Amino acid sequence: MSETKKYAEVIFLGTGSAFPSRSYNACYAIRVGSLLWLTDGGGGNGIFPALAKADINPAELHHIFLSHAHTDHIFGLVWIIRKIVHLRMQGLYPDSIYIYANSEAAHALREICRLTFLESYYLTFLQVAEFRPANPGDSYQLKDLTIEFFDAGSENVSQSGFRMSLPDGKSIVALGDEALTTKNMMEVKGADTLICGAFCRYADRNVYKPYEKHHWTVKDVAEIASKIDVNMLILIHSEDQTPDKSLVYRAEAAEYFKGRVIIPNDGEIYRVE
Ligand SMILES: [Zn+2]
């Protein structure tokens, strides 16, 4: 990968919701030049084949963001951390791993590691990991990127979203598994690219029952996106049963939103522009 490449690409390691049957749970890495930013880890050690397929070595991961402490987001990170601790013990991971998480998510991640790692692994984890608060208002400068965190407006958990300002002036805003709603729309306003959840089509709401699960539909998200000046919409964390999902989701979105819409599949990479 060229060091001079400064545009961002989003590498979708998983795109599914909490109970996927044909996909891995939604998580992705954003690569800008030599910097890799992992958002969530999915729900288990299925993260390893997903990383391998994307040609990402866990030793390359130094910035990991956990949006919230739900099963389908946190446990893949526990496995990644365990792997990094293992590499550290072998002398193969000399630097720190920076873990960005809000207070609740950081507490859960620390506790799961404490309760499930061998003591020697846990002590090494404390040496190698540096937690960086990702509560609303926290921000970080990583080389020529700026990351600012905000409340993603979840109804049932403390969830952080982020706005990543890229070297070319473009922005990526991400809402974890939360949809674009009236609660978070002002944080998202003007985003060049928005990555957020959309559980299913509005047309299929009686099949998948998104509203019972605090999730929203493609139509719901597309309607709001059309009002707040978003260029490109990337929808993840959805059911994986619909045939031709990408095609039919985009058709529903296009009725309300005129910008570009991407419905990624696991393993796909999209350049942000
Ligand atoms: Zn989720």
Coordinates of N, CA, C and O in Angstrom, one line a residue, residues 176-259:
G176 N -21.8 4.1 14.4 CA -21.8 2.7 15.0 C -22.9 1.9 14.3 O -23.0 2.0 13.1
D177 N -23.8 1.3 15.1 CA -24.9 0.5 14.5 C -26.2 1.3 14.5 O -27.3 0.8 14.2
E178 N -26.1 2.6 14.9 CA -27.2 3.5 15.0 C -27.6 4.0 13.6 O -26.7 4.2 12.8
A179 N -28.9 4.1 13.4 CA -29.4 4.7 12.1 C -29.2 6.3 12.2 O -29.0 6.8 13.3
L180 N -29.4 6.9 11.1 CA -29.5 8.4 11.1 C -30.9 8.7 11.5 O -31.9 8.2 10.9
T181 N -31.0 9.5 12.6 CA -32.4 9.8 13.2 C -32.4 11.3 13.5 O -31.4 12.0 13.4
T182 N -33.6 11.7 14.0 CA -33.7 13.1 14.3 C -32.8 13.4 15.6 O -32.5 14.6 15.8
K183 N -32.4 12.4 16.3 CA -31.6 12.6 17.5 C -30.1 12.9 17.2 O -29.4 13.6 17.9
N184 N -29.6 12.4 16.0 CA -28.2 12.6 15.7 C -28.0 13.4 14.4 O -26.9 13.6 14.0
M185 N -29.1 13.8 13.8 CA -28.9 14.4 12.4 C -28.1 15.7 12.4 O -27.4 15.9 11.5
M186 N -28.1 16.4 13.5 CA -27.3 17.7 13.5 C -25.8 17.4 13.6 O -25.0 18.2 13.2
E187 N -25.5 16.2 14.2 CA -24.1 15.9 14.3 C -23.6 15.4 12.9 O -22.4 15.5 12.6
V188 N -24.5 14.9 12.1 CA -24.1 14.3 10.8 C -24.1 15.4 9.7 O -23.4 15.2 8.7
K189 N -24.8 16.4 9.9 CA -25.1 17.4 8.9 C -23.8 17.8 8.1 O -22.7 18.0 8.7
G190 N -23.9 17.8 6.8 CA -22.7 18.2 5.9 C -21.7 17.1 5.7 O -20.7 17.4 5.1
A191 N -21.9 15.9 6.2 CA -20.9 14.8 6.1 C -20.8 14.5 4.6 O -21.8 14.3 3.9
D192 N -19.6 14.3 4.1 CA -19.4 13.9 2.7 C -19.8 12.4 2.6 O -20.4 12.0 1.7
T193 N -19.4 11.6 3.6 CA -19.8 10.2 3.6 C -20.4 9.9 5.0 O -19.8 10.2 6.0
L194 N -21.5 9.2 5.0 CA -22.1 8.8 6.3 C -22.2 7.3 6.3 O -22.7 6.7 5.3
I195 N -21.7 6.6 7.3 CA -21.8 5.2 7.5 C -22.7 5.0 8.7 O -22.4 5.4 9.8
C196 N -23.8 4.3 8.5 CA -24.7 4.1 9.6 C -25.5 2.8 9.4 O -25.5 2.2 8.4
G197 N -26.3 2.5 10.4 CA -27.1 1.3 10.4 C -28.5 1.5 9.6 O -29.0 2.6 9.6
A198 N -28.9 0.5 9.0 CA -30.3 0.4 8.4 C -30.7 -1.0 8.4 O -30.1 -1.8 7.6
F199 N -31.6 -1.4 9.2 CA -31.8 -2.9 9.4 C -32.4 -3.6 8.3 O -32.1 -4.8 8.0
C200 N -33.3 -3.0 7.5 CA -34.0 -3.6 6.4 C -34.7 -2.6 5.6 O -34.7 -1.4 6.0
R201 N -35.4 -3.0 4.5 CA -36.2 -2.0 3.8 C -37.5 -1.7 4.6 O -38.0 -2.6 5.3
Y202 N -38.0 -0.5 4.4 CA -39.3 -0.2 5.0 C -40.3 -1.2 4.4 O -41.2 -1.6 5.2
A203 N -40.2 -1.6 3.2 CA -41.1 -2.5 2.6 C -41.2 -3.8 3.3 O -42.2 -4.6 3.2
D204 N -40.1 -4.2 4.0 CA -40.0 -5.5 4.7 C -40.1 -5.3 6.2 O -39.8 -6.2 7.0
R205 N -40.7 -4.2 6.7 CA -40.7 -3.9 8.1 C -41.5 -5.0 8.9 O -41.2 -5.3 10.0
N206 N -42.5 -5.5 8.2 CA -43.3 -6.5 9.0 C -42.7 -7.9 9.0 O -43.0 -8.7 9.8
V207 N -41.7 -8.1 8.1 CA -40.9 -9.4 8.2 C -39.8 -9.3 9.2 O -39.7 -10.2 10.0
Y208 N -39.1 -8.2 9.2 CA -37.9 -8.1 10.1 C -38.1 -7.3 11.4 O -37.2 -7.4 12.2
K209 N -39.2 -6.6 11.5 CA -39.5 -5.9 12.7 C -38.4 -5.1 13.3 O -38.0 -5.3 14.4
P210 N -37.9 -4.2 12.5 CA -36.7 -3.4 13.0 C -37.1 -2.5 14.2 O -36.2 -2.3 15.1
Y211 N -38.3 -1.9 14.2 CA -38.6 -0.9 15.3 C -38.6 -1.6 16.6 O -38.3 -0.9 17.6
E212 N -38.9 -2.9 16.7 CA -38.9 -3.6 18.0 C -37.5 -3.6 18.6 O -37.3 -3.8 19.8
K213 N -36.5 -3.6 17.7 CA -35.1 -3.8 18.1 C -34.4 -2.4 18.1 O -33.1 -2.4 18.1
H214 N -35.1 -1.3 18.2 CA -34.4 0.0 18.2 C -33.7 0.2 16.9 O -32.6 0.9 16.9
H215 N -34.1 -0.4 15.8 CA -33.4 -0.2 14.5 C -34.4 0.5 13.5 O -35.6 0.5 13.8
W216 N -33.9 0.9 12.4 CA -34.6 1.7 11.5 C -34.4 1.2 10.1 O -33.6 0.3 9.8
T217 N -35.2 1.7 9.1 CA -35.2 1.1 7.8 C -34.4 2.0 6.8 O -34.1 3.2 7.1
V218 N -34.2 1.5 5.6 CA -33.5 2.2 4.5 C -34.3 3.5 4.3 O -33.7 4.6 4.2
K219 N -35.6 3.5 4.1 CA -36.4 4.7 3.9 C -36.2 5.7 5.0 O -36.0 6.9 4.7
D220 N -36.3 5.3 6.2 CA -36.1 6.2 7.3 C -34.8 7.0 7.2 O -34.8 8.2 7.4
V221 N -33.8 6.3 7.0 CA -32.4 6.9 6.9 C -32.3 7.8 5.7 O -31.9 9.0 5.8
A222 N -32.8 7.3 4.5 CA -32.7 8.1 3.3 C -33.5 9.4 3.4 O -33.0 10.4 2.9
E223 N -34.6 9.4 4.0 CA -35.5 10.6 4.1 C -34.7 11.7 4.9 O -34.7 12.8 4.5
I224 N -34.1 11.3 6.0 CA -33.4 12.3 6.8 C -32.1 12.7 6.1 O -31.8 13.9 6.0
A225 N -31.4 11.8 5.4 CA -30.2 12.1 4.7 C -30.4 13.2 3.7 O -29.6 14.1 3.4
S226 N -31.6 13.1 3.1 CA -31.9 14.1 2.0 C -32.1 15.5 2.5 O -32.0 16.5 1.7
K227 N -32.3 15.6 3.8 CA -32.5 17.0 4.4 C -31.3 17.6 5.0 O -31.3 18.8 5.4
I228 N -30.2 16.8 5.1 CA -29.0 17.4 5.9 C -27.7 17.4 5.1 O -26.7 17.4 5.7
D229 N -27.8 17.4 3.8 CA -26.6 17.7 3.0 C -25.6 16.6 3.2 O -24.4 16.9 3.5
V230 N -26.0 15.4 3.0 CA -25.0 14.3 3.0 C -24.8 13.9 1.5 O -25.7 13.8 0.7
N231 N -23.5 13.6 1.1 CA -23.2 13.2 -0.3 C -23.4 11.8 -0.5 O -24.0 11.4 -1.5
M232 N -22.7 11.0 0.3 CA -22.7 9.5 0.1 C -23.2 8.8 1.4 O -22.7 9.1 2.5
L233 N -24.1 7.8 1.1 CA -24.7 7.1 2.3 C -24.2 5.6 2.2 O -24.4 5.0 1.1
I234 N -23.6 5.1 3.3 CA -23.2 3.7 3.3 C -24.0 3.1 4.4 O -23.9 3.5 5.6
L235 N -24.8 2.1 4.1 CA -25.7 1.4 5.0 C -25.3 0.0 5.4 O -25.0 -0.8 4.5
I236 N -25.1 -0.2 6.7 CA -24.6 -1.5 7.2 C -25.5 -2.0 8.3 O -26.5 -1.4 8.6
H237 N -25.1 -3.1 8.9 CA -25.8 -3.7 10.1 C -27.2 -4.0 9.7 O -28.2 -3.6 10.4
S238 N -27.4 -4.7 8.6 CA -28.7 -5.1 8.2 C -28.9 -6.6 8.1 O -27.9 -7.3 8.2
E239 N -30.1 -7.0 7.9 CA -30.4 -8.4 7.8 C -29.7 -8.9 6.5 O -29.4 -8.1 5.6
D240 N -29.5 -10.2 6.4 CA -28.8 -10.7 5.3 C -29.5 -11.8 4.5 O -28.9 -12.7 4.0
Q241 N -30.8 -11.7 4.5 CA -31.7 -12.7 3.9 C -32.2 -12.3 2.5 O -32.6 -13.1 1.7
T242 N -32.3 -11.0 2.3 CA -32.9 -10.5 1.1 C -32.1 -10.7 -0.1 O -30.9 -10.4 -0.2
P243 N -32.6 -11.4 -1.2 CA -31.9 -11.6 -2.4 C -31.6 -10.3 -3.1 O -32.4 -9.4 -3.0
D244 N -30.5 -10.1 -3.7 CA -30.1 -8.9 -4.4 C -30.2 -7.7 -3.4 O -30.7 -6.6 -3.8
K245 N -29.8 -7.9 -2.2 CA -30.0 -6.9 -1.2 C -29.5 -5.5 -1.6 O -30.2 -4.5 -1.5
S246 N -28.3 -5.5 -2.2 CA -27.7 -4.2 -2.6 C -28.6 -3.4 -3.5 O -28.8 -2.2 -3.4
L247 N -29.0 -4.2 -4.5 CA -29.9 -3.6 -5.6 C -31.2 -3.1 -5.0 O -31.6 -1.9 -5.3
V248 N -31.9 -3.9 -4.2 CA -33.2 -3.5 -3.8 C -33.2 -2.4 -2.7 O -34.1 -1.6 -2.6
Y249 N -32.1 -2.5 -1.8 CA -32.0 -1.4 -0.8 C -31.7 -0.1 -1.5 O -32.3 0.9 -1.1
R250 N -30.9 -0.1 -2.5 CA -30.5 1.1 -3.2 C -31.8 1.7 -3.9 O -32.0 2.9 -4.0
A251 N -32.6 0.8 -4.4 CA -33.8 1.2 -5.1 C -34.8 1.9 -4.1 O -35.3 3.0 -4.4
E252 N -34.9 1.4 -2.9 CA -35.7 2.0 -1.9 C -35.1 3.4 -1.5 O -35.8 4.4 -1.4
A253 N -33.8 3.4 -1.3 CA -33.1 4.7 -0.9 C -33.3 5.7 -1.9 O -33.5 6.9 -1.6
A254 N -33.2 5.3 -3.2 CA -33.3 6.3 -4.3 C -34.6 7.1 -4.4 O -34.7 8.1 -5.0
E255 N -35.6 6.5 -3.8 CA -36.9 7.2 -3.8 C -36.9 8.4 -3.0 O -37.7 9.3 -3.1
Y256 N -36.0 8.5 -2.0 CA -36.0 9.6 -1.1 C -34.7 10.4 -1.1 O -34.7 11.6 -0.7
F257 N -33.6 9.8 -1.5 CA -32.2 10.4 -1.4 C -31.5 10.4 -2.7 O -31.5 9.3 -3.4
K258 N -31.1 11.5 -3.2 CA -30.5 11.6 -4.5 C -29.0 11.4 -4.6 O -28.5 11.3 -5.7
G259 N -28.3 11.3 -3.5 CA -26.9 11.1 -3.5 C -26.5 9.6 -3.8 O -27.4 8.8 -4.1

